[in-house]
Each structure stands twice: as C-alpha cells, then as structure tokens.
mmCIF file of C-alpha atoms in Angstrom:
data_model
loop_
_atom_site.group_PDB
_atom_site.id
_atom_site.type_symbol
_atom_site.label_atom_id
_atom_site.label_comp_id
_atom_site.label_asym_id
_atom_site.label_seq_id
_atom_site.Cartn_x
_atom_site.Cartn_y
_atom_site.Cartn_z
ATOM 1 C CA MET A 1 123.936 -69.524 -138.422
ATOM 2 C CA THR A 2 121.921 -68.429 -135.151
ATOM 3 C CA LYS A 3 122.428 -70.335 -131.857
ATOM 4 C CA GLU A 4 120.554 -69.743 -128.637
ATOM 5 C CA LEU A 5 122.807 -69.816 -125.594
ATOM 6 C CA ILE A 6 122.918 -69.209 -121.887
ATOM 7 C CA CYS A 7 125.783 -66.896 -120.861
ATOM 8 C CA ILE A 8 127.576 -68.547 -117.816
ATOM 9 C CA THR A 9 129.858 -65.415 -117.111
ATOM 10 C CA CYS A 10 127.652 -63.692 -114.662
ATOM 11 C CA PRO A 11 124.949 -64.722 -112.234
ATOM 12 C CA ASN A 12 122.493 -62.904 -114.659
ATOM 13 C CA SER A 13 122.268 -66.109 -116.917
ATOM 14 C CA CYS A 14 120.974 -64.296 -119.792
ATOM 15 C CA ARG A 15 119.494 -65.988 -122.714
ATOM 16 C CA ILE A 16 121.569 -64.690 -125.901
ATOM 17 C CA SER A 17 120.862 -65.170 -129.513
ATOM 18 C CA ALA A 18 124.226 -64.849 -131.435
ATOM 19 C CA GLU A 19 124.593 -64.898 -135.029
ATOM 20 C CA LEU A 20 127.585 -65.697 -137.079
ATOM 21 C CA GLY A 21 127.665 -63.802 -140.128
ATOM 22 C CA GLU A 22 129.064 -64.753 -143.695
ATOM 23 C CA ASN A 23 131.950 -62.306 -143.224
ATOM 24 C CA GLY A 24 132.796 -63.861 -139.651
ATOM 25 C CA THR A 25 131.261 -60.928 -137.723
ATOM 26 C CA VAL A 26 129.303 -62.166 -134.564
ATOM 27 C CA SER A 27 125.916 -60.498 -133.978
ATOM 28 C CA VAL A 28 124.686 -60.770 -130.185
ATOM 29 C CA SER A 29 121.335 -59.870 -128.645
ATOM 30 C CA GLY A 30 119.936 -60.598 -125.427
ATOM 31 C CA ASN A 31 123.008 -59.922 -123.091
ATOM 32 C CA LEU A 32 122.283 -57.725 -119.840
ATOM 33 C CA CYS A 33 126.226 -57.119 -119.946
ATOM 34 C CA PRO A 34 129.266 -56.442 -122.063
ATOM 35 C CA ARG A 35 130.612 -60.116 -120.927
ATOM 36 C CA GLY A 36 127.751 -62.000 -122.527
ATOM 37 C CA GLU A 37 128.897 -60.370 -126.056
ATOM 38 C CA ILE A 38 132.404 -61.780 -125.419
ATOM 39 C CA PHE A 39 131.100 -65.102 -124.368
ATOM 40 C CA ALA A 40 128.752 -65.746 -127.061
ATOM 41 C CA SER A 41 131.448 -64.431 -129.806
ATOM 42 C CA ASN A 42 133.961 -66.939 -128.326
ATOM 43 C CA GLU A 43 131.206 -69.480 -128.012
ATOM 44 C CA LEU A 44 130.760 -69.083 -131.987
ATOM 45 C CA THR A 45 134.055 -68.782 -133.128
ATOM 46 C CA CYS A 46 136.168 -70.716 -130.973
ATOM 47 C CA PRO A 47 134.524 -72.411 -127.980
ATOM 48 C CA LYS A 48 136.737 -73.573 -125.214
ATOM 49 C CA ARG A 49 136.207 -75.752 -122.295
ATOM 50 C CA SER A 50 137.780 -76.556 -119.054
ATOM 51 C CA LEU A 51 138.639 -80.328 -118.571
ATOM 52 C CA THR A 52 138.546 -81.999 -115.493
ATOM 53 C CA THR A 53 139.223 -85.937 -115.179
ATOM 54 C CA THR A 54 141.371 -88.459 -113.054
ATOM 55 C CA VAL A 55 144.873 -90.032 -114.080
ATOM 56 C CA ARG A 56 146.020 -93.483 -112.859
ATOM 57 C CA THR A 57 148.816 -93.900 -110.232
ATOM 58 C CA VAL A 58 151.177 -96.576 -109.210
ATOM 59 C CA PHE A 59 150.023 -95.921 -105.338
ATOM 60 C CA GLY A 60 147.642 -98.424 -103.597
ATOM 61 C CA ASP A 61 146.573 -95.708 -101.156
ATOM 62 C CA MET A 62 145.457 -93.603 -104.237
ATOM 63 C CA PRO A 63 145.010 -95.349 -107.448
ATOM 64 C CA VAL A 64 143.609 -92.481 -109.265
ATOM 65 C CA LEU A 65 144.352 -88.766 -109.133
ATOM 66 C CA PRO A 66 142.104 -85.933 -109.779
ATOM 67 C CA VAL A 67 143.694 -83.338 -112.334
ATOM 68 C CA ARG A 68 142.315 -80.174 -114.351
ATOM 69 C CA THR A 69 143.412 -78.049 -116.909
ATOM 70 C CA ALA A 70 144.661 -74.832 -115.680
ATOM 71 C CA GLY A 71 142.803 -72.887 -118.108
ATOM 72 C CA GLU A 72 140.678 -73.723 -120.897
ATOM 73 C CA ILE A 73 141.383 -75.418 -124.296
ATOM 74 C CA PRO A 74 139.651 -75.732 -127.628
ATOM 75 C CA LYS A 75 136.400 -77.666 -127.565
ATOM 76 C CA GLU A 76 137.316 -79.848 -130.277
ATOM 77 C CA MET A 77 140.467 -81.146 -128.483
ATOM 78 C CA ILE A 78 138.726 -82.368 -125.483
ATOM 79 C CA MET A 79 138.660 -86.090 -126.700
ATOM 80 C CA ASP A 80 142.642 -85.730 -127.967
ATOM 81 C CA ALA A 81 143.245 -84.491 -124.579
ATOM 82 C CA MET A 82 141.319 -87.161 -122.781
ATOM 83 C CA ALA A 83 143.048 -89.847 -124.718
ATOM 84 C CA VAL A 84 146.556 -88.529 -123.706
ATOM 85 C CA LEU A 85 145.470 -88.512 -120.105
ATOM 86 C CA SER A 86 144.065 -92.099 -120.114
ATOM 87 C CA GLY A 87 147.463 -93.290 -120.946
ATOM 88 C CA LEU A 88 149.479 -91.375 -118.190
ATOM 89 C CA VAL A 89 150.490 -93.074 -114.856
ATOM 90 C CA ILE A 90 151.845 -90.946 -112.052
ATOM 91 C CA ARG A 91 154.879 -92.829 -110.801
ATOM 92 C CA GLU A 92 155.785 -90.011 -108.073
ATOM 93 C CA ARG A 93 153.843 -88.018 -105.389
ATOM 94 C CA VAL A 94 152.990 -84.672 -106.330
ATOM 95 C CA LYS A 95 151.123 -81.768 -104.399
ATOM 96 C CA CYS A 96 147.798 -79.866 -105.381
ATOM 97 C CA GLY A 97 148.489 -77.533 -108.101
ATOM 98 C CA ASP A 98 151.730 -79.497 -109.429
ATOM 99 C CA VAL A 99 151.905 -79.615 -113.106
ATOM 100 C CA VAL A 100 151.338 -83.246 -114.681
ATOM 101 C CA VAL A 101 151.450 -82.487 -117.860
ATOM 102 C CA ARG A 102 152.908 -79.229 -119.592
ATOM 103 C CA SER A 103 150.863 -77.843 -122.319
ATOM 104 C CA ILE A 104 148.586 -80.569 -123.150
ATOM 105 C CA LEU A 105 148.581 -81.298 -127.099
ATOM 106 C CA ASP A 106 150.693 -78.059 -127.420
ATOM 107 C CA THR A 107 147.679 -75.568 -126.135
ATOM 108 C CA GLY A 108 149.744 -73.863 -123.866
ATOM 109 C CA CYS A 109 147.596 -74.927 -121.065
ATOM 110 C CA ASP A 110 148.961 -77.418 -118.328
ATOM 111 C CA VAL A 111 147.266 -79.939 -116.473
ATOM 112 C CA ILE A 112 147.428 -79.831 -112.697
ATOM 113 C CA ALA A 113 146.699 -82.296 -109.843
ATOM 114 C CA THR A 114 144.029 -80.905 -107.463
ATOM 115 C CA LEU A 115 144.670 -83.128 -104.768
ATOM 116 C CA ASP A 116 148.142 -83.989 -102.630
ATOM 117 C CA LEU A 117 149.000 -87.547 -103.670
#
C-alpha cells in the first residue's frame, strides 16, 4: 500500500510517498528532514490525532466549555471519544488546563479545559 502525504511536522510541508511493506516495514521518500520519515511511518502504522471540541456545562453564563486532548489519541478512537464527551456535563468551575476526563478511553491521554469556567 502506497500513500501520498503532506508532512506537517515542520515548515517544509514535504510531499512524502510512503509504502507499507508486507512485513510491516515502511519505505519513505520525499522527506527533507528526519521528522518526515517518523511522521509517515506513524501515519501508516498507527495514525493519531488531537481532539478539540466543547462539552456542556450547567452554567448559564457559559453553556459549553472548550476542551482538547492533552496529547494525541489513536485516530480510530476519535468517534468513541466524541461519544463519551457528548454525554459529559461539567457541574463545577474549572480553570484552563484542569483535567476534565482522565485518560479518555484508557488511552493515557487526558482531556483538559482550554478556558476558565
């Protein structure tokens, strides 16, 4: 399987071709720096994404609170994480950076507030 990617790890925005071999090895070309090879390998074997969304609160002055993951979670878990967060209601005041959900879906990645509530 060959995939064409645009690397997002540095300002070069390299157009990378990455191929996943039958034995699981990744062959990368087109990268101008070593980070491109790491990016392409991760994208082919275990793509991850940051998640940014809002959750409901009980406070009339701010009915929703913006949140994000403190790191990246596996791409295939994004919709499940959104389902968890859609059912969440914040019932106490939090500060920017406070953990709203610890280790969402047992990923080891916390969901944190991005604004004071």
